[in-house]
PDB file of C-alpha atoms in Angstrom:
ATOM      1  CA  GLN A   1      50.003 197.891  28.170  1.00 38.00           C
ATOM      2  CA  SER A   2      50.855 199.215  31.610  1.00 37.00           C
ATOM      3  CA  THR A   3      50.328 197.341  34.864  1.00 40.00           C
ATOM      4  CA  SER A   4      51.791 198.214  38.276  1.00 43.00           C
ATOM      5  CA  GLY A   5      54.033 200.915  36.811  1.00 44.00           C
ATOM      6  CA  LEU A   6      55.452 198.573  34.170  1.00 46.00           C
ATOM      7  CA  SER A   7      54.910 198.314  30.433  1.00 51.00           C
ATOM      8  CA  VAL A   8      55.208 195.399  28.035  1.00 51.00           C
ATOM      9  CA  TYR A   9      56.044 196.381  24.453  1.00 54.00           C
ATOM     10  CA  PHE A  10      56.198 194.209  21.351  1.00 51.00           C
ATOM     11  CA  PHE A  11      58.762 195.397  18.818  1.00 56.00           C
ATOM     12  CA  SER A  12      59.992 193.501  15.765  1.00 53.00           C
ATOM     13  CA  SER A  13      61.140 190.148  17.151  1.00 55.00           C
ATOM     14  CA  ALA A  14      61.423 191.001  20.840  1.00 60.00           C
ATOM     15  CA  LEU A  15      59.212 191.738  23.828  1.00 61.00           C
ATOM     16  CA  PHE A  16      60.377 194.542  26.132  1.00 66.00           C
ATOM     17  CA  PHE A  17      59.360 194.905  29.761  1.00 62.00           C
ATOM     18  CA  CYS A  18      60.115 198.459  30.975  1.00 63.00           C
ATOM     19  CA  PRO A  19      59.547 200.361  34.209  1.00 59.00           C
ATOM     20  CA  LEU A  20      57.787 203.641  33.475  1.00 54.00           C
ATOM     21  CA  SER A  21      60.220 206.467  34.121  1.00 56.00           C
ATOM     22  CA  SER A  22      61.165 209.938  32.976  1.00 55.00           C
ATOM     23  CA  MET A  23      64.758 209.555  34.189  1.00 61.00           C
ATOM     24  CA  SER A  24      67.805 209.842  31.938  1.00 77.00           C
ATOM     25  CA  LYS A  25      68.404 206.100  32.277  1.00 77.00           C
ATOM     26  CA  VAL A  26      65.890 203.300  32.072  1.00 76.00           C
ATOM     27  CA  GLN A  27      66.104 199.636  32.848  1.00 80.00           C
ATOM     28  CA  ALA A  28      64.458 197.121  30.575  1.00 83.00           C
ATOM     29  CA  SER A  29      64.213 193.409  30.014  1.00 87.00           C
ATOM     30  CA  HIS A  30      63.514 191.644  26.765  1.00 88.00           C
ATOM     31  CA  LEU A  31      62.688 188.268  25.336  1.00 92.00           C
ATOM     32  CA  LEU A  32      64.395 188.022  21.952  1.00 92.00           C
ATOM     33  CA  ILE A  33      63.594 185.342  19.397  1.00 93.00           C
ATOM     34  CA  LYS A  34      66.175 185.384  16.641  1.00 93.00           C
ATOM     35  CA  HIS A  35      65.259 184.383  13.096  1.00 93.00           C
ATOM     36  CA  GLN A  36      66.900 183.847   9.719  1.00 93.00           C
ATOM     37  CA  GLY A  37      67.047 187.614   9.099  1.00 91.00           C
ATOM     38  CA  SER A  38      68.720 188.458  12.422  1.00 91.00           C
ATOM     39  CA  ARG A  39      72.147 190.148  12.369  1.00 91.00           C
ATOM     40  CA  ASN A  40      73.665 187.060  13.974  1.00 92.00           C
ATOM     41  CA  PRO A  41      71.189 184.170  13.607  1.00 93.00           C
ATOM     42  CA  VAL A  42      72.603 182.088  16.461  1.00 96.00           C
ATOM     43  CA  SER A  43      70.932 181.719  19.847  1.00 96.00           C
ATOM     44  CA  ARG A  44      73.097 182.860  22.765  1.00 96.00           C
ATOM     45  CA  ARG A  45      71.075 180.519  24.974  1.00 96.00           C
ATOM     46  CA  THR A  46      71.535 177.305  22.983  1.00 97.00           C
ATOM     47  CA  GLY A  47      74.409 178.082  20.612  1.00 97.00           C
ATOM     48  CA  GLN A  48      72.229 176.745  17.779  1.00 97.00           C
ATOM     49  CA  SER A  49      71.540 178.465  14.462  1.00 97.00           C
ATOM     50  CA  THR A  50      68.176 180.172  14.102  1.00 95.00           C
ATOM     51  CA  ALA A  51      68.428 180.231  10.289  1.00 95.00           C
ATOM     52  CA  GLY A  52      65.474 177.829  10.081  1.00 96.00           C
ATOM     53  CA  THR A  53      63.155 180.239  11.919  1.00 95.00           C
ATOM     54  CA  THR A  54      61.278 182.747   9.770  1.00 93.00           C
ATOM     55  CA  LYS A  55      60.629 186.267  11.028  1.00 90.00           C
ATOM     56  CA  GLU A  56      56.899 185.517  10.832  1.00 91.00           C
ATOM     57  CA  ALA A  57      57.310 182.439  13.055  1.00 94.00           C
ATOM     58  CA  ALA A  58      59.366 184.428  15.588  1.00 92.00           C
ATOM     59  CA  ILE A  59      56.718 187.172  15.693  1.00 90.00           C
ATOM     60  CA  ALA A  60      53.887 184.639  16.107  1.00 92.00           C
ATOM     61  CA  GLU A  61      55.715 182.963  18.993  1.00 93.00           C
ATOM     62  CA  LEU A  62      56.364 186.315  20.670  1.00 91.00           C
ATOM     63  CA  GLN A  63      52.721 187.286  20.321  1.00 89.00           C
ATOM     64  CA  GLU A  64      51.783 184.120  22.226  1.00 93.00           C
ATOM     65  CA  TYR A  65      54.275 185.027  24.975  1.00 92.00           C
ATOM     66  CA  GLU A  66      52.875 188.565  25.033  1.00 89.00           C
ATOM     67  CA  LYS A  67      49.319 187.273  25.625  1.00 90.00           C
ATOM     68  CA  LYS A  68      50.412 184.923  28.414  1.00 93.00           C
ATOM     69  CA  ILE A  69      52.568 187.562  30.126  1.00 90.00           C
ATOM     70  CA  LYS A  70      49.899 190.278  29.952  1.00 87.00           C
ATOM     71  CA  SER A  71      47.241 187.892  31.293  1.00 91.00           C
ATOM     72  CA  GLY A  72      49.452 186.933  34.238  1.00 91.00           C
ATOM     73  CA  GLU A  73      49.624 183.303  33.112  1.00 95.00           C
ATOM     74  CA  LEU A  74      53.393 183.538  32.615  1.00 93.00           C
ATOM     75  CA  ASP A  75      56.151 185.461  34.407  1.00 93.00           C
ATOM     76  CA  PHE A  76      58.266 187.598  32.044  1.00 92.00           C
ATOM     77  CA  ALA A  77      61.643 186.772  33.633  1.00 93.00           C
ATOM     78  CA  LYS A  78      60.925 183.034  33.678  1.00 95.00           C
ATOM     79  CA  ALA A  79      59.835 183.137  30.021  1.00 95.00           C
ATOM     80  CA  ALA A  80      62.961 185.079  29.016  1.00 95.00           C
ATOM     81  CA  THR A  81      65.210 182.660  30.916  1.00 97.00           C
ATOM     82  CA  ALA A  82      63.587 179.669  29.225  1.00 97.00           C
ATOM     83  CA  ARG A  83      63.279 181.048  25.677  1.00 96.00           C
ATOM     84  CA  SER A  84      65.207 184.253  24.865  1.00 95.00           C
ATOM     85  CA  ASP A  85      67.982 183.955  22.295  1.00 95.00           C
ATOM     86  CA  CYS A  86      69.847 186.917  23.842  1.00 94.00           C
ATOM     87  CA  GLY A  87      72.662 186.462  26.355  1.00 95.00           C
ATOM     88  CA  SER A  88      70.454 188.348  28.820  1.00 94.00           C
ATOM     89  CA  PHE A  89      68.433 185.113  29.236  1.00 96.00           C
ATOM     90  CA  LYS A  90      70.781 184.371  32.163  1.00 97.00           C
ATOM     91  CA  ALA A  91      69.352 187.382  34.015  1.00 96.00           C
ATOM     92  CA  GLY A  92      65.700 186.815  33.088  1.00 95.00           C
ATOM     93  CA  GLY A  93      66.089 189.099  30.070  1.00 93.00           C
ATOM     94  CA  ASP A  94      67.331 192.042  32.178  1.00 91.00           C
ATOM     95  CA  LEU A  95      69.360 194.456  30.013  1.00 89.00           C
ATOM     96  CA  GLY A  96      70.363 196.594  32.984  1.00 88.00           C
ATOM     97  CA  PRO A  97      70.209 200.396  33.080  1.00 86.00           C
ATOM     98  CA  PHE A  98      70.951 202.340  29.892  1.00 83.00           C
ATOM     99  CA  GLY A  99      70.499 205.802  28.457  1.00 82.00           C
ATOM    100  CA  ARG A 100      69.285 207.153  25.129  1.00 78.00           C
ATOM    101  CA  GLY A 101      71.430 205.916  22.226  1.00 79.00           C
ATOM    102  CA  GLU A 102      73.290 203.261  24.246  1.00 79.00           C
ATOM    103  CA  MET A 103      71.491 200.280  22.707  1.00 78.00           C
ATOM    104  CA  GLN A 104      71.828 198.810  19.213  1.00 76.00           C
ATOM    105  CA  LYS A 105      69.435 200.208  16.624  1.00 71.00           C
ATOM    106  CA  PRO A 106      66.800 197.694  15.458  1.00 63.00           C
TER     107      PRO A 106
END
């Protein structure tokens, strides 16, 4: 869904918040919820194992965040800071600018 030149995408076990652009680099933010099937099932935010979280539970939680963010009830950066299991939680989920092929494959 696009609002004010921004898009929110749900993919696997993460929400991505991307400015719309046709440039060679984009900047995106994400809210990642790790689960037992994650490459490294340890939260970078808490240092705790996420081995007890199923992929289905992670997806369900992200879908709730997606609804609240899209409705304006919740700010993406605040949600990512409070909940993301990625080290980018410190920057509100901001992954910084990157080009095609510079990010890990899902």
